[in-house]
Every structure is written in C-alpha cells, then in structure tokens.
Amino acid sequence: MRDAGNSKDDPRDTGKDTAPGTPSPTDFIRAIINEHMKTGKYEGRVNTRFPPEPNGYLHIGHAKSICLNFGVAADYNGICNLRFDDTNPSKEDQEYIDSIIEDVHWLGFDWDDRMYFASDYFEKLYEFAEQLIRKGTAYVCDLSAEETRAYRGTLTEPGKESPYRNRSVEENLDLFRRMRAGEFPDGARVLRARIDMASPNLNMRDPIIYRILRSTHHRTGDDWCLYPMYDYAHPVSDSLERITHSICTLEFEDHRPLYDWFLEQLDIYRSQQIEFARLNLSYTMMSKRRLLELVQLGIVSGWDDPRMPTIAGLRRRGYTPEAIRKFCDRIGIAKNDSMVDMDLLEHHIREDLNERSPRVMAVLRPLMVTIENYPEGKTDEFEIPFHPGNPGMGSRKVPFTRTLYIEQDDFQENPQDKFFRLAPGREVRLRGAYFITCTGVGKDVKTGEITSLKCTYDPATRGGDSPDGRKVKGTLHWVSAAHAIPAEVRLYDRLFSVENIGAEAERTGKDYKDFLNPASLVIVTGSMVEPSLKGASPEDRYQFERQGYFCLDSKDSTGHALVFNRTVTLRDSWAKIEKASVSPGKAPGGKARDKKPQAAEKAAPEKLPEIAIDDFARLDLRVGVVREAGLVEGSDKLVHLRVDVGEGRLRQIFAGIRAMYPDPAKLIGKKVVVVANLKPRAMKFGTSEGMILAGGHADSWSICTFEGDPEPGDKVS
RNA sequence: UGGGAUGUCGUCUAAUGGCAGGACACGAGAUUUUGGAUCUCGUUAUGGUGGUUCGAAUCCACCCGUCCCAGCCA
C-alpha cells in the first residue's frame, strides 16, 4: 500500500520525476550550464558530485543539494558522483557513511559505480603537494596555531609573512617528507600555499594545505598522520574526477579564488565551482553540530528521531521521497539567503499522502458510547472504501457493535458556537455507519468528568445516509470497542517554537535549546484503532480520518503493541475557528501548538525592546465584569475567574493575583481590563482565555478596575 | 570600518529593456458521508533617491539593509 501511486506530472519536476534531457525552468545554475553548452566549454559534458562529509546524518538541506546535483546531471544527460569528503578522521565515522548511502538511495538517486572518497586520493594529493613545493608555491611552516592566527592579520589589516616562508625547495621537500614519515608531533608543522599575506581575502593568506593529525581514519587506518585540508583536497578531487560543475553553498564563495588557484598551479582539469544559497527552514535548524548535540544530550532519541530534520528522521516520521523531492524542486535555486516556511514542506507531504494513503479510523482519546437501542451481542459489518476519491484502492470491512468509542473532542456537553459535533440531543453521523443521537451523559460522580455517553441510532440510516434526506452537520470517526486494537500514538510537532532559532537566540542572548517546543512530542497511550490495522507493517502510511497522516513506527512498533507516528495533521479549519480572533501575529501553526506559557519578563522596563504602535494596537483590550471568582486548588498564586466580556458567554481566566486578592469573591462585580485577543492558554487547571491588567510595585499592586458606565465588551482605549 | 555576496507579495521563486507571473500562506464562496479533498474568486511585492531610455525589477550613480570570511573544520 505504501508508496503506491505516482506523483502528478508537473513540469517543474526534476531529477527522477522528469525524463533526462528536458531541463526545468532555468535557475541560475542551469543558465550557466546552458551557456556552457552553447560555447562548448565542457564539450557538452555535465558531471556533478554530491560531496558529504561523513560526520553526521544527512538533513533536508542536503536533500536540496542532492536534488540539485543529481537533478542537473539528469537534465543534461550527465552524471553525478557520490563522493565522501573524508579528510578529517577525528570527526568522521563509518556509521555516517552507511546512513548517507541509505538516505541518498532512499531519496531516489543512484551513482552506479561512482562512489568515491577523498581518502582514495590521499596518495595523489600528496604527490601534487610535492609538486607545489617544487614549484616554490608551497612551504613548510613551523609557526604554532596561535602564531599562525596572529600572523594572518585581521579583516581590515594585512597579515605578516611567516619567517619560514622562504625556505629552500630542498628543505621544504625534506621537511614535508619527514612530516609524512611521522617525525614531528601533531601541530608542529604544516604545509602552506605561498600566495599573498596581504590579500583582502583571508583564504589567500598562505592557507594551510596539510596538517599533522594522528587519528585513525575510518578507511585508511593509520597509514597517514598527515591529512589535507578541504580547500586543497576539494578542488583536486573534483579535478581528478573531471567534475565539470562543482556546486556548493554560498559560504564557499570566498574560497573560489583558492579553488581556482590550486587547479591553475597544478595545471589540472578545470572544474568550476558555483555557489547557491543553502536551505533554511522555519522552526528547525540544519546545523550538524547542534543536531549532533541534540542526539548526544538525549533531547531527541537519535538522528532518526521523527522530529529531526534529517532524512532518516523524516523517513521515520512518514515523509515520502517524492514529497521531499517535489519540495526541493518548488523552493528553487538562487543566491539569496532565505528561510523557507515549514508550511511549504507540510503542504507537499499532505499533497502526496492525500493521494496515496488509505483512510482508516483511529480514536486517539476514546470516549465510550453505548447505542442503547442496538441489540447486545449483535455485530454489523460495513464495507468502507479506503479512499473517497480512488475506488481502485479498495475497501475494508469495519465491525459495528452496541459499544463504541468516539473521540473525546467530538463531544461537548455545552457546545460552543459553530461546534458541529455531538452534544446532548444532537444527531451526527458515524462515518460509514449510522446516524446517532446523544441521549445521556455519564459522569464521574467525584470529578464531574465525562466518562461515557448514551446514544440511540436510526436503523434507517444504515451506511450513513438518511432516506428522508435529513442532514447532519457532523461526521465522526469511531471504532467498535470489542474489535478495536489498542495502540500508542505519537503526536509529533515542530521541534522548535520559534521560526528563526539562530536569530532569536542572538536577539535574546539565549541558547537555541531554550526554544525547543515542549509539545514537539505528545505520546498518547490507550488509543483504539480499527481492526484492519492488525497487519500493518513498519512505515506503512495511513490517513487516520479527520486527524492526520500516520505511519507505523519502524523501530518501536511490534505485532502486539502498535506504535503510530503522526507525520502531519490534516488541514484543520476547525482548529482555526477555535483559535480565531485570538493570537496576534503568526501562531506557530496547526493544531495543538500552544506555546509554552511565557514567563513573566523580569527585565527592567527600560530594557524591554520597543514595540511599534501597530503592535500595541493589536491588543484587544475590553471591559470585563467578573461574574464568578474562586481559589484554584493546587495553586497558591492563581485565582479562577469567569468574566463577562459581552460575548454572550463567560470567559474562564486564570490570573496570578492571589497574593493581593486572597479572597477572590470580593472581585465579583468588578469591572476589569481584559486582554481579549490573547491566544487561549492550556494550563494544568484548564484553559485560560485572556489576561486581566494589573499594575503597581513588586509587593503592592492591584488590578485595573473601572467605576461607573462601561459595559462588558466595551473597547478600552 | 577590508573583502565577497545579496535585496521582487507575509514566505520561496519567475520575469535577462516591453502586461510584475507561479507556489505556499491568508481571506471569501461553492461542494462534500473526513471541519479533509476538490472547485471558483480575491488581497498583498520590485529597499531608497537620482539618472539613461519611447519604455527600467532589469542599465548607470549614490545611499540603505541583510548575509558570509580572521579553524591546523568542511
């Protein structure tokens, strides 16, 4: 079932989704290649390469580069090599090589027999280095790391030449050979290119070519105690592979003169480096160093944690390679620093999964329903199609009995405005089964919590349609209690609660980890899924009707303990209505994405950043009349208020004002200022639907009140 | 403040001297046995100031903003 169906034809598709030889609309890189095709610069040849360093798992940013490199090659009937840039054994590992191979393949790309390693070229790289020495354009330098830094100068001042810069060719050769032979300790000497210590480009100030580093290499073992630097190894590797277009990210722009310098000095094949802007995605980050840290600190379960932006994480989360490829295609290639909206990635996975996922019913948080007029012991079976728009996907039988589960959220005892679902006396449809009407509510005598529902069904509505043409506004998913399979469901959400983690960290002086989304994973146990899911295999993808796309977890799910991961929610216009007219600005998006309650700012008032008048104007301040007020059990700070803000219903507000109002009953009847468009906040004790304003000193303050005229709901200005 | 890049709807990206287009997001409506999907419609942009030109997002000048570079990392 998984991976069934094809993606729709889209002229923008590249790579595997497009026949070779039909270039996509020209991004600037393809424009350059088109020009080369015209002028014959590379004899019509295109050979790119994807050059990861095996020091971490691949992420969605790498996917952009992979799609670009393999896509460009495919567009021009060229080839793309996979090459591991493994010149720093102290950070690299075989595990990463294996994962990279798996991930690139999974994305749908292949390199035939062209899997290379920079370490394959160590001997040649060494010989070329001797050649540079013989030419007099490289020398052995004995400066320490600190001295080298001091000699380099600064951004605005030129560097100083190393005292070792003018050693003879013979001495340099001798020293370099002895470096290779292991005669000197780590860091004692380096080989440097002899270029220009006064260059405004720091990369040209006699850059280091080789350093002594005793570290066992994952491929060459202890053969070498000398490892080449990226700036040297990369152009030479490209050249040896006769790469035509060496595509890399923007930060290497400054390195291009050096790249060209090596190829020219060595007089070898002239590959051309072209730089494009790396991918940044909102609400996540691509830094391998930080991603590694999340893994090492146990903040996530591993590189393949479904919250990680890694290919492995996305795969485990339920993403498809097609969706990722299409996303990469859609974001385009340019040189502007940019931050792509996570919504766009989610759009593509929804689009793909919408087409290919079978629909099933799963009740995440069950509420028991007894159909009182349905015979005990009877079982009905409904044949329900797997896909409403694609009969070809077939159908399954779903059992129906007197005792069912529906979603807790699908019932409200006192339904709020625009709530279409079940409520006392109200009739709704059970998907594919019958209309039912709620006739009773069972509650826990102590807590008042709703524990079960009594309903009746209309036998004439079998299949979900009424012969008399009567309509219902809501359709609910359900499972038969006797047949349902228990499951654990992991609700994943974005890893961070701010769009631009780096910028936010810089602005506030906090660590990026301070912006982790506390609700990035919500584990729901005791969910009930329909029996057809019994045979699900790891990574099988489904739509749980009305909730989202889910896949069976590839690691933790077993035959008798099913674990599902939520890939992405369905678009949810009900969630929008629920939070409508609240949260100013852009909410972190989607369902159940409440921000962590904001801690009170302790900073002195003059230190708070200024806001524009427009920001202030976004506060909807209203007059509210306190109708009910009481203490909150289990909290020594909060007071529970029910406030009339002229909406025809009372708002529940939890306010931290108990210190000044130990007897909240005195507040009843007071006119207060309510921030009416604050996003409702889920608290331990319930949802708080606003704030009331207060003012004063640290231990002497009061809430703002009005006397006299204003009516509940009046605007405060 | 040296050097290298880069500024087009809220976001990403086209237009290469000739109608500022697309996608996402957002909004309105239709439809619906998923508050899904689908369909229709809509709002929103060339950083600024001058100049060249019949005509400028595009060419020129100046200004402003943003990003990258001082690893023996890649």
Coordinates of C-alpha atoms in Angstrom, one line a residue, chain A residues 63-320:
Chain A
A63 CA 18.3 16.9 0.2
K64 CA 18.2 20.2 -1.6
S65 CA 21.8 19.8 -2.7
I66 CA 21.3 16.2 -3.7
C67 CA 18.2 17.0 -5.8
L68 CA 20.2 19.8 -7.4
N69 CA 23.3 17.8 -8.2
F70 CA 21.6 14.7 -9.4
G71 CA 18.8 16.7 -11.0
V72 CA 21.2 18.9 -13.0
A73 CA 23.1 15.9 -14.2
A74 CA 19.9 14.1 -15.2
D75 CA 18.7 17.2 -17.1
Y76 CA 21.7 17.3 -19.3
N77 CA 22.2 13.6 -19.7
G78 CA 25.2 13.8 -17.4
I79 CA 26.2 12.0 -14.3
C80 CA 26.6 12.8 -10.6
N81 CA 29.2 11.1 -8.4
L82 CA 28.8 10.4 -4.7
R83 CA 32.0 11.5 -3.0
F84 CA 32.7 11.4 0.7
D85 CA 34.8 14.3 1.8
D86 CA 36.6 12.4 4.4
T87 CA 39.7 14.5 5.2
N88 CA 39.2 14.9 8.9
P89 CA 39.2 11.4 10.6
S90 CA 38.7 12.9 14.0
K91 CA 35.1 13.7 13.3
E92 CA 34.1 11.0 10.8
D93 CA 32.7 7.6 11.2
Q94 CA 31.6 4.6 9.2
E95 CA 28.1 4.8 10.7
Y96 CA 27.6 8.1 8.9
I97 CA 28.8 6.7 5.6
D98 CA 26.3 3.9 5.8
S99 CA 23.5 6.3 6.7
I100 CA 24.4 8.7 3.8
I101 CA 24.3 5.9 1.3
E102 CA 21.0 4.7 2.5
D103 CA 19.5 8.1 2.6
V104 CA 20.6 9.2 -0.9
H105 CA 19.2 5.9 -2.3
W106 CA 16.0 6.3 -0.4
L107 CA 15.6 9.8 -1.9
G108 CA 15.6 8.0 -5.2
F109 CA 19.1 8.8 -6.6
D110 CA 21.8 6.5 -7.8
W111 CA 25.5 6.9 -8.6
D112 CA 26.1 3.5 -10.3
D113 CA 29.7 2.6 -9.5
R114 CA 30.8 6.1 -8.9
M115 CA 31.1 6.2 -5.2
Y116 CA 34.4 7.9 -4.3
F117 CA 36.2 9.0 -1.2
A118 CA 38.6 11.9 -0.9
S119 CA 40.7 9.4 1.0
D120 CA 41.1 7.4 -2.2
Y121 CA 43.1 10.3 -3.5
F122 CA 45.5 10.8 -0.5
E123 CA 48.5 9.5 -2.3
K124 CA 47.8 11.6 -5.4
L125 CA 47.1 14.6 -3.2
Y126 CA 50.4 14.1 -1.5
E127 CA 52.3 14.0 -4.8
F128 CA 50.6 17.1 -6.1
A129 CA 51.7 18.8 -2.8
E130 CA 55.3 17.9 -3.5
Q131 CA 54.8 19.4 -7.0
L132 CA 53.7 22.6 -5.4
I133 CA 56.8 22.6 -3.2
R134 CA 59.0 22.0 -6.2
K135 CA 57.3 24.9 -8.0
G136 CA 58.1 27.1 -5.0
T137 CA 54.4 27.8 -4.3
A138 CA 54.1 25.8 -1.1
Y139 CA 56.3 25.7 2.1
V140 CA 56.6 24.0 5.4
C141 CA 55.8 26.4 8.2
D142 CA 56.7 25.8 11.9
L143 CA 54.5 28.5 13.4
S144 CA 52.2 27.3 16.1
A145 CA 48.5 27.5 15.6
E146 CA 48.3 30.7 17.7
E147 CA 51.2 32.3 15.9
T148 CA 49.6 31.4 12.6
R149 CA 46.5 33.2 13.6
A150 CA 48.4 36.2 14.8
Y151 CA 50.3 36.4 11.5
R152 CA 47.2 36.1 9.5
G153 CA 46.2 39.7 10.3
T154 CA 42.5 40.8 10.6
L155 CA 39.7 41.6 8.3
T156 CA 41.0 45.1 7.9
E157 CA 44.7 44.7 8.3
P158 CA 47.1 42.6 6.1
G159 CA 48.9 39.6 7.5
K160 CA 52.6 39.2 8.1
E161 CA 54.7 36.8 6.2
S162 CA 55.9 33.7 8.1
P163 CA 59.6 33.6 8.9
Y164 CA 59.6 30.1 7.3
R165 CA 58.1 31.4 4.0
N166 CA 61.4 31.5 2.1
R167 CA 62.8 28.1 2.9
S168 CA 64.5 26.4 0.0
V169 CA 62.7 23.8 -2.1
E170 CA 65.1 21.1 -0.8
E171 CA 64.4 22.0 2.8
N172 CA 60.7 22.1 2.2
L173 CA 60.7 18.8 0.4
D174 CA 62.8 17.2 3.2
L175 CA 60.6 18.5 5.9
F176 CA 57.4 17.6 4.2
R177 CA 58.6 14.0 3.7
R178 CA 59.6 13.8 7.3
M179 CA 56.1 15.1 8.2
R180 CA 54.7 12.2 6.3
A181 CA 57.1 9.8 8.0
G182 CA 55.8 10.8 11.3
E183 CA 58.9 12.6 12.6
F184 CA 57.0 15.5 14.1
P185 CA 54.3 15.7 16.7
D186 CA 50.7 16.8 15.8
G187 CA 50.6 20.5 15.2
A188 CA 54.3 21.0 15.0
R189 CA 54.4 21.9 11.3
V190 CA 52.0 22.5 8.4
L191 CA 52.4 22.8 4.7
R192 CA 51.1 26.1 3.4
A193 CA 50.4 27.6 0.0
R194 CA 52.6 30.5 -0.8
I195 CA 50.2 33.1 -2.1
D196 CA 49.7 36.6 -0.6
M197 CA 49.7 37.5 3.1
A198 CA 48.3 40.9 2.2
S199 CA 45.3 39.6 0.2
P200 CA 42.0 41.2 1.3
N201 CA 40.7 37.6 1.0
L202 CA 41.8 35.8 4.2
N203 CA 41.6 32.5 2.4
M204 CA 44.5 33.6 0.2
R205 CA 46.8 34.5 3.1
D206 CA 49.0 31.4 2.7
P207 CA 46.3 28.9 3.6
I208 CA 47.2 25.6 5.2
I209 CA 47.3 22.6 2.8
Y210 CA 48.3 19.8 5.2
R211 CA 48.3 19.4 8.9
I212 CA 49.8 16.7 11.1
L213 CA 47.0 14.8 12.8
R214 CA 47.4 11.4 14.4
S215 CA 43.9 10.0 14.2
T216 CA 42.8 6.6 12.9
H217 CA 41.0 7.1 9.6
H218 CA 37.9 5.0 9.1
R219 CA 39.2 3.9 5.7
T220 CA 43.0 4.4 5.6
G221 CA 43.5 3.4 9.2
D222 CA 46.9 4.6 10.5
D223 CA 48.5 4.9 7.0
W224 CA 48.6 8.7 7.4
C225 CA 49.5 11.1 10.1
L226 CA 49.1 13.9 7.6
Y227 CA 45.7 15.0 6.3
P228 CA 44.9 17.5 3.6
M229 CA 42.6 20.5 4.2
Y230 CA 39.3 20.9 2.5
D231 CA 40.4 23.9 0.4
Y232 CA 43.1 21.8 -1.1
A233 CA 41.5 18.3 -1.3
H234 CA 38.3 19.5 -2.8
P235 CA 39.4 21.2 -6.0
V236 CA 41.9 18.4 -6.6
S237 CA 39.3 15.7 -6.0
D238 CA 36.9 17.4 -8.3
S239 CA 39.6 17.7 -10.9
L240 CA 40.6 14.1 -10.7
E241 CA 37.0 13.1 -11.2
R242 CA 36.8 15.5 -14.1
I243 CA 33.8 17.2 -12.4
T244 CA 32.5 20.0 -14.6
H245 CA 30.3 21.9 -12.2
S246 CA 31.2 21.8 -8.6
I247 CA 28.2 23.1 -6.8
C248 CA 28.4 24.2 -3.2
T249 CA 26.9 26.6 -0.8
L250 CA 27.4 30.4 -0.5
E251 CA 29.9 30.4 2.3
F252 CA 32.5 29.0 0.0
E253 CA 32.2 31.9 -2.4
D254 CA 35.3 33.4 -0.8
H255 CA 37.2 30.1 -1.3
R256 CA 36.7 30.1 -5.1
P257 CA 39.8 32.1 -5.8
L258 CA 41.8 29.5 -3.9
Y259 CA 39.9 26.6 -5.6
D260 CA 41.0 28.1 -8.9
W261 CA 44.5 28.8 -7.7
F262 CA 45.2 25.2 -6.9
L263 CA 43.9 24.0 -10.3
E264 CA 45.9 26.5 -12.1
Q265 CA 49.1 25.9 -10.1
L266 CA 48.8 22.2 -10.7
D267 CA 47.6 22.7 -14.2
I268 CA 45.0 20.0 -13.9
Y269 CA 41.4 19.7 -15.1
R270 CA 39.5 22.9 -14.5
S271 CA 36.3 22.2 -12.7
Q272 CA 34.1 25.2 -12.0
Q273 CA 32.8 26.0 -8.6
I274 CA 29.3 27.5 -8.4
E275 CA 27.7 28.6 -5.2
F276 CA 24.0 28.6 -4.2
A277 CA 22.1 29.5 -1.1
R278 CA 21.6 26.7 1.4
L279 CA 18.2 25.8 2.7
N280 CA 16.9 27.3 5.9
L281 CA 13.6 26.0 7.2
S282 CA 11.5 27.8 9.8
Y283 CA 11.0 26.1 13.2
T284 CA 14.0 23.9 12.7
M285 CA 17.7 24.1 12.1
M286 CA 20.3 22.5 9.9
S287 CA 23.5 22.9 11.9
K288 CA 25.1 19.4 12.1
R289 CA 26.9 20.4 15.2
R290 CA 23.7 21.3 17.0
L291 CA 21.8 18.3 15.6
L292 CA 24.6 16.1 17.0
E293 CA 24.2 17.9 20.3
L294 CA 20.5 17.1 20.5
V295 CA 21.4 13.5 19.9
Q296 CA 24.2 13.4 22.4
L297 CA 22.2 15.2 25.1
G298 CA 19.3 12.8 24.6
I299 CA 17.0 15.7 23.8
V300 CA 15.9 13.6 20.8
S301 CA 16.0 9.8 20.6
G302 CA 18.6 9.7 17.8
W303 CA 19.5 11.0 14.4
D304 CA 16.3 9.4 13.2
D305 CA 14.0 10.9 15.8
P306 CA 10.9 11.8 13.8
R307 CA 11.3 15.4 15.0
M308 CA 14.7 15.8 13.4
P309 CA 15.0 17.5 10.0
T310 CA 17.3 14.6 8.9
I311 CA 16.3 12.4 6.0
A312 CA 16.3 9.5 8.5
G313 CA 14.0 11.4 10.8
L314 CA 11.7 12.5 8.0
R315 CA 11.5 8.9 6.8
R316 CA 10.6 7.6 10.2
R317 CA 8.1 10.4 10.6
G318 CA 6.4 9.1 7.4
Y319 CA 7.6 11.5 4.7
T320 CA 7.9 10.1 1.2

